Amino acid sequence: MKKHKVRIYDSTLRDGAQTRGVNFSLSDKERILGILDDLGVDYIEGGWPGANPTDDQFFKSLPKLKSSKLVAFGMMRKYGKSSENDPGLNAVLNSGVSAACLVGKSSDFNVKNALKIGLNANLDMIGDTVSYASKRLDEIMFDAEHFFDGYKINPKYSLESIKIAYNAGAKWIILCDTNGGTLPYEVSQILEEVKSIIPSEKLGVHFHNDTDNATSNSLESVRNGVSQVQGTFNGLGERCGNANLVNVVSNLVLKMGYHCSLKKNLKKITLVSKYIDETLNRQSPRNLPFVGSSAFAHKGGLHISAVEKDPRCYEHIDPEEVGNERTLVVSNQSGKSNILNKLKKFKIKINDNEKEVLDFLKLTKNQEFLGYAYDGAEASFELLARRKFQKFKEFYSLESFKVSDEKRKNSNGEFVPFSEAKVKIYVDKKKFYSASEGNGPIHALDRALRKALSKFYPKLKKLNLIDYKVRILTPEDGTKALVRVRIESSNKKYMWSTIGVSYNVIDASYIALHDSITYHLLKS
Ligand SMILES: [Zn+2]
C-alpha cells in the first residue's frame, strides 16, 4: 500500500508556551523558529497575535523562512460580534502570515458549560469565521477543540461542527483531544466515521498526553489516513504536555515508513531536542526515547558484551539515525564517535592521533562532570577543541578583575544598585587597566573588558550579548550552589552560545564572556 505524505505542525512556540516554568523571550522564539525551519518542519505555529506583547513583537518582525510555513493561532469570532468587527480575529488575520489555525468548540458539553451559548450560535460562529478568514488568507485550519470528547457525548454535533468549517472553506480540519483522555482504539473508531464526511488528506490531529498516549494516538491517526500531525518538541505543553514530535516523527519515519519533510534531517533531531531544552533552561530527561542521553546507553555487563558483538542485540534502531550515540557506561571509548564528528564539523585536523583524541575525550568528560553542557554551547566546545588541537593564541590574558556591587540610597532617598568593575589584562605582554560602571556586575565587567580591548580589537564593537541565562546545578545547595551561565552572542550575521561554570556567578559569567569574546575575534 502506498503511504501518504504526513505534514508536521509544530506548536512549541504556542501550545508549548503553556508549560509550567517555560517562558519564551522574543529571542528564544526567534531562535527556535530558525532551528525548526532549518529542520524542515512543514508548519510552525508562531503564537497568537494580539494575545501578548511578545507575540505581537514576534509577528511584527517576521523573518523569511526557507522551508517552513509560519502559522498564526487565533479563535472564532466572539459571540454577538461580526467577524469583520472582531478586533481579536482581525489581529490574527492581519499579522502578516498566509496561514492561520483558528480554534472553535466541537463539543456540545463545552458550548453549554464553558461558552454558555446556544448550540446553533456556536455553529454559526464557526461558519462565519472560517468563511470570512478563508477569503483573507490562503490556508485556514479549523482547530476542532474537544472534538474527541465531544464525539463521545454527542457525535452528531461534533461532526456537524467540522462539516460546517470544511464547507466554509477550511483547508484543514484539526481534530483535537484537548483533555488528552482518548485511547488509541477509540481514535480508530472515531476516525472511521469522520472520514465519511471529510477527506483524510484534509484531516489533522492534535493530541495531549494526559494518558501517555499522545504519540500512539498520533501514529494511529496517520495509520487511519490522517495527513497532518500537530505537537511540540520534547512534548512541551500544558499539564502533561502535547504529543512529542520527536517521537511522532521518529516512529513515522523509522518504524512505519511514512514520508515527511523532516525525514532528510532526522539525524539532527537529537541536537534540536537538546537545543530547545537548553534555550529554555530545562534539564533534558536522560531517558527520553530516541534522543535522551541514556536512550542507547548500556550498563549491564552482559548487555555490553553483546552490544559490542552486534548492537542490534540490545538496540531497536541505530542511534545514528536520529543523531544520538551509543554509550557503553563503563568504557572510556564511549562518546568517541560523537567527538570525532564534532571535530570534523569544525574542520579541526587530528592527524589520526588516537592518544590525543582519547585525551580530549577525557577532558570533555571531565568538563561535563564539572557541569559544562556543550550541547547548547557549541562555541565553547569548539574553543575547547581548538585550544587542545591547535596552537591557539589567546587574544588577551587576564591578570585579575574586581567587581563591586552596592545598593545605596540616591538623592531622593530611594535604594538603587550600583556596580563597578576593574580589570587588569595583558595583550601581547603589555599590561592594561580599565574600569567601568554598569547596570549590574556583569554589565560593568563586560564594559571594562571591552574598554581595555577595543583599542586592539575594534571589531569588538560588533559583538552583542543578546541573552544571558543562569542555571543552578546543585539545587540542594541553595544560594551556595554551583551555577552554569550561558551567554548568547551575535555579530548581526550569526549567533553563538558560550558557557561558564563556577560556584561564583560572576566568575561563571566571566568564563562564558571570555569565550564569547574569543570566539568573536577568532571568527571575524
Ligand atoms: Zn493543545
Coordinates of N, CA, C and O in Angstrom, one line a residue, residues 93-187:
L93 N -5.6 37.8 11.5 CA -5.6 37.8 10.0 C -4.7 38.8 9.4 O -4.2 38.7 8.3
N94 N -4.4 39.9 10.2 CA -3.6 41.0 9.7 C -2.1 40.8 10.2 O -1.3 41.8 10.0
S95 N -1.8 39.7 10.7 CA -0.4 39.6 11.3 C 0.7 39.3 10.3 O 1.8 39.2 10.7
G96 N 0.4 39.2 9.1 CA 1.4 39.1 8.1 C 1.7 37.6 7.6 O 2.6 37.4 6.9
V97 N 0.9 36.7 8.1 CA 1.1 35.3 7.7 C 0.1 34.9 6.6 O -0.9 35.7 6.4
S98 N 0.3 33.8 5.9 CA -0.7 33.4 4.9 C -1.5 32.2 5.4 O -2.4 31.7 4.7
A99 N -1.2 31.7 6.6 CA -1.9 30.6 7.2 C -2.3 30.9 8.7 O -1.5 31.4 9.4
A100 N -3.5 30.5 9.0 CA -3.9 30.6 10.4 C -4.6 29.4 10.9 O -5.3 28.7 10.1
C101 N -4.4 29.0 12.2 CA -5.2 27.9 12.8 C -6.1 28.6 13.8 O -5.7 29.2 14.7
L102 N -7.4 28.4 13.6 CA -8.4 29.1 14.4 C -9.2 28.0 15.2 O -9.8 27.1 14.6
V103 N -9.2 28.2 16.5 CA -9.9 27.3 17.4 C -11.3 27.6 17.6 O -11.7 28.8 17.7
G104 N -12.1 26.5 17.6 CA -13.6 26.7 17.9 C -14.0 25.4 18.6 O -13.4 24.4 18.5
K105 N -15.2 25.5 19.2 CA -15.6 24.4 20.1 C -16.4 23.4 19.2 O -17.3 23.7 18.5
S106 N -16.0 22.1 19.4 CA -16.6 21.0 18.7 C -17.3 20.0 19.7 O -17.5 18.9 19.3
S107 N -17.5 20.5 20.9 CA -18.2 19.6 21.8 C -19.4 20.3 22.4 O -19.2 21.5 22.9
D108 N -20.5 19.7 22.4 CA -21.7 20.4 22.9 C -21.6 20.7 24.4 O -22.1 21.6 25.0
F109 N -20.9 19.8 25.1 CA -20.7 20.0 26.6 C -20.0 21.3 26.8 O -20.3 22.1 27.7
N110 N -18.9 21.6 26.1 CA -18.2 22.8 26.3 C -18.9 24.0 25.8 O -18.8 25.1 26.4
V111 N -19.7 23.9 24.8 CA -20.5 25.0 24.3 C -21.5 25.4 25.4 O -21.7 26.6 25.8
K112 N -22.1 24.4 26.0 CA -23.1 24.6 27.1 C -22.5 25.1 28.4 O -23.0 26.0 29.0
N113 N -21.4 24.5 28.8 CA -20.8 24.8 30.1 C -19.7 25.8 30.1 O -19.5 26.4 31.2
A114 N -19.0 25.9 29.0 CA -17.9 26.9 29.1 C -18.3 28.2 28.3 O -18.2 29.3 28.9
L115 N -18.7 28.0 27.1 CA -19.2 29.2 26.4 C -20.5 29.8 26.9 O -20.8 31.0 26.9
K116 N -21.4 28.8 27.3 CA -22.7 29.1 27.8 C -23.5 29.9 26.8 O -24.1 31.0 27.0
I117 N -23.5 29.4 25.5 CA -24.3 30.0 24.5 C -25.1 28.8 23.8 O -24.8 27.6 24.1
G118 N -26.0 29.2 22.9 CA -26.8 28.1 22.2 C -25.9 27.3 21.3 O -24.9 27.8 20.8
L119 N -26.3 26.0 21.1 CA -25.5 25.1 20.3 C -25.5 25.7 18.8 O -24.4 25.6 18.2
N120 N -26.6 26.2 18.3 CA -26.6 26.7 17.0 C -25.8 28.0 16.8 O -25.1 28.2 15.8
A121 N -25.8 28.8 17.9 CA -25.0 30.1 17.9 C -23.5 29.7 17.7 O -22.8 30.4 16.9
N122 N -23.0 28.6 18.3 CA -21.6 28.2 18.2 C -21.4 27.8 16.7 O -20.3 28.1 16.2
L123 N -22.3 27.0 16.2 CA -22.1 26.6 14.8 C -22.1 27.8 13.8 O -21.3 27.8 12.9
D124 N -22.9 28.8 14.1 CA -22.9 30.0 13.3 C -21.5 30.7 13.4 O -21.0 31.2 12.4
M125 N -21.0 30.8 14.6 CA -19.7 31.4 14.8 C -18.6 30.7 13.9 O -17.7 31.3 13.3
I126 N -18.7 29.4 13.9 CA -17.7 28.6 13.2 C -17.8 28.9 11.7 O -16.8 29.2 11.0
G127 N -19.0 28.8 11.2 CA -19.3 29.0 9.8 C -18.8 30.4 9.3 O -18.1 30.5 8.3
D128 N -19.3 31.4 10.1 CA -19.0 32.8 9.7 C -17.5 33.0 9.7 O -16.9 33.6 8.8
T129 N -16.8 32.6 10.8 CA -15.4 32.9 11.0 C -14.6 32.3 9.9 O -13.7 32.9 9.3
V130 N -14.8 31.0 9.7 CA -14.0 30.2 8.7 C -14.2 30.8 7.3 O -13.3 31.0 6.5
S131 N -15.5 31.2 7.0 CA -15.7 31.7 5.7 C -15.1 33.0 5.5 O -14.4 33.3 4.5
Y132 N -15.2 33.9 6.5 CA -14.5 35.2 6.4 C -13.0 35.1 6.3 O -12.3 35.7 5.5
A133 N -12.4 34.3 7.2 CA -11.0 34.1 7.3 C -10.4 33.5 6.0 O -9.3 33.9 5.5
S134 N -11.2 32.6 5.4 CA -10.7 31.9 4.2 C -10.6 32.8 3.0 O -9.8 32.6 2.1
K135 N -11.4 33.9 3.1 CA -11.3 34.9 2.0 C -10.1 35.8 2.2 O -9.6 36.4 1.3
R136 N -9.6 35.8 3.4 CA -8.5 36.7 3.7 C -7.1 36.0 3.6 O -6.1 36.7 3.2
L137 N -7.0 34.8 4.0 CA -5.7 34.1 4.0 C -5.8 32.8 3.1 O -6.9 32.3 2.8
D138 N -4.6 32.4 2.6 CA -4.5 31.2 1.8 C -5.0 29.9 2.5 O -5.7 29.1 1.8
E139 N -4.6 29.8 3.7 CA -4.8 28.5 4.3 C -5.4 28.7 5.8 O -4.7 29.1 6.7
I140 N -6.7 28.3 5.9 CA -7.3 28.4 7.3 C -7.4 26.9 7.8 O -7.9 26.1 7.1
M141 N -6.9 26.7 9.0 CA -7.2 25.4 9.6 C -8.2 25.6 10.7 O -8.1 26.6 11.5
F142 N -9.1 24.7 10.8 CA -10.1 24.8 11.9 C -9.7 23.8 13.0 O -9.6 22.6 12.8
D143 N -9.4 24.4 14.1 CA -8.9 23.6 15.3 C -10.1 23.2 16.1 O -10.7 24.0 16.8
A144 N -10.5 22.0 15.9 CA -11.8 21.5 16.5 C -11.6 21.1 17.9 O -11.3 19.9 18.2
E145 N -11.7 22.1 18.8 CA -11.3 21.8 20.2 C -12.3 20.8 20.8 O -13.5 20.9 20.6
H146 N -11.8 20.0 21.7 CA -12.6 18.9 22.4 C -13.3 18.0 21.4 O -14.4 17.5 21.8
F147 N -12.8 17.8 20.2 CA -13.5 17.0 19.2 C -13.8 15.6 19.7 O -14.9 15.1 19.7
F148 N -12.7 15.0 20.2 CA -12.9 13.5 20.6 C -13.8 13.4 21.8 O -14.7 12.5 21.8
D149 N -13.6 14.2 22.8 CA -14.5 14.1 24.0 C -16.0 14.4 23.6 O -16.9 13.8 24.0
G150 N -16.1 15.5 22.7 CA -17.4 15.9 22.3 C -18.1 14.7 21.5 O -19.3 14.4 21.7
Y151 N -17.3 14.1 20.7 CA -17.9 13.0 19.9 C -18.4 11.9 20.7 O -19.4 11.3 20.4
K152 N -17.7 11.6 21.9 CA -18.1 10.5 22.7 C -19.5 10.9 23.4 O -20.2 10.0 23.8
I153 N -19.8 12.2 23.6 CA -21.1 12.5 24.2 C -22.2 12.7 23.1 O -23.3 12.3 23.3
N154 N -21.8 13.5 22.1 CA -22.8 13.8 21.1 C -22.1 13.9 19.7 O -21.7 14.9 19.2
P155 N -22.0 12.7 19.1 CA -21.3 12.6 17.8 C -21.9 13.5 16.7 O -21.1 14.1 16.0
K156 N -23.1 13.6 16.7 CA -23.8 14.3 15.7 C -23.3 15.8 15.7 O -23.0 16.4 14.6
Y157 N -23.3 16.3 16.9 CA -22.9 17.8 17.0 C -21.5 18.0 16.6 O -21.1 18.9 15.9
S158 N -20.6 17.1 17.1 CA -19.2 17.3 16.8 C -18.9 17.2 15.3 O -18.2 18.0 14.8
L159 N -19.6 16.2 14.7 CA -19.4 16.0 13.2 C -19.9 17.2 12.5 O -19.3 17.7 11.5
E160 N -21.1 17.7 13.0 CA -21.7 18.9 12.3 C -20.7 20.1 12.4 O -20.6 20.8 11.4
S161 N -20.1 20.3 13.5 CA -19.2 21.4 13.6 C -18.0 21.4 12.6 O -17.7 22.4 12.0
I162 N -17.5 20.2 12.4 CA -16.3 20.2 11.5 C -16.8 20.2 10.0 O -16.1 20.8 9.1
K163 N -18.0 19.7 9.8 CA -18.6 19.7 8.4 C -18.8 21.2 8.0 O -18.5 21.6 6.9
I164 N -19.3 22.0 9.0 CA -19.6 23.4 8.7 C -18.3 24.1 8.4 O -18.2 24.9 7.4
A165 N -17.3 23.9 9.2 CA -16.0 24.5 8.9 C -15.4 24.1 7.6 O -14.9 25.0 6.8
Y166 N -15.5 22.8 7.2 CA -15.0 22.4 6.0 C -15.7 23.0 4.8 O -15.1 23.5 3.9
N167 N -17.0 23.0 4.9 CA -17.8 23.6 3.8 C -17.6 25.1 3.7 O -17.8 25.7 2.6
A168 N -17.2 25.8 4.8 CA -17.0 27.2 4.8 C -15.6 27.6 4.2 O -15.2 28.7 4.1
G169 N -14.8 26.5 3.9 CA -13.5 26.8 3.2 C -12.3 26.4 4.0 O -11.2 26.7 3.5
A170 N -12.4 25.8 5.1 CA -11.2 25.4 5.9 C -10.4 24.4 5.1 O -10.9 23.5 4.5
K171 N -9.1 24.7 5.0 CA -8.2 23.8 4.2 C -7.8 22.5 5.0 O -7.5 21.5 4.5
W172 N -7.9 22.7 6.3 CA -7.6 21.6 7.2 C -8.6 21.5 8.3 O -9.0 22.6 8.9
I173 N -9.0 20.3 8.7 CA -9.8 20.1 9.9 C -8.9 19.4 10.9 O -8.4 18.3 10.7
I174 N -8.6 20.1 12.0 CA -7.7 19.5 13.0 C -8.5 19.0 14.2 O -9.2 19.8 14.9
L175 N -8.5 17.7 14.4 CA -9.3 17.1 15.5 C -8.5 17.1 16.7 O -7.4 16.5 16.8
C176 N -9.0 17.7 17.8 CA -8.2 17.9 19.0 C -8.7 17.0 20.1 O -9.9 16.9 20.4
D177 N -7.7 16.4 20.8 CA -8.0 15.7 22.0 C -7.5 16.6 23.1 O -6.4 16.4 23.7
T178 N -8.2 17.6 23.4 CA -7.8 18.8 24.2 C -7.5 18.3 25.7 O -6.5 18.8 26.3
N179 N -8.3 17.4 26.2 CA -8.1 17.0 27.6 C -7.2 15.8 27.7 O -6.8 15.3 28.7
G180 N -6.8 15.2 26.5 CA -5.8 14.2 26.5 C -6.2 12.8 27.0 O -5.4 12.0 27.5
G181 N -7.5 12.6 27.0 CA -8.0 11.4 27.7 C -8.4 10.2 26.7 O -8.9 9.2 27.2
T182 N -8.2 10.4 25.4 CA -8.6 9.4 24.5 C -7.6 8.3 24.3 O -6.4 8.6 24.3
L183 N -8.0 7.1 24.0 CA -7.1 6.0 23.8 C -7.1 5.6 22.4 O -8.0 5.8 21.6
P184 N -6.0 4.9 22.0 CA -5.8 4.6 20.5 C -6.9 3.9 19.9 O -7.3 4.2 18.7
Y185 N -7.5 2.9 20.5 CA -8.6 2.2 19.8 C -9.8 3.0 19.6 O -10.5 2.9 18.6
E186 N -10.0 4.0 20.5 CA -11.1 5.0 20.3 C -10.9 5.9 19.1 O -11.8 6.2 18.3
V187 N -9.6 6.3 18.9 CA -9.2 7.1 17.8 C -9.6 6.4 16.5 O -10.2 7.1 15.6

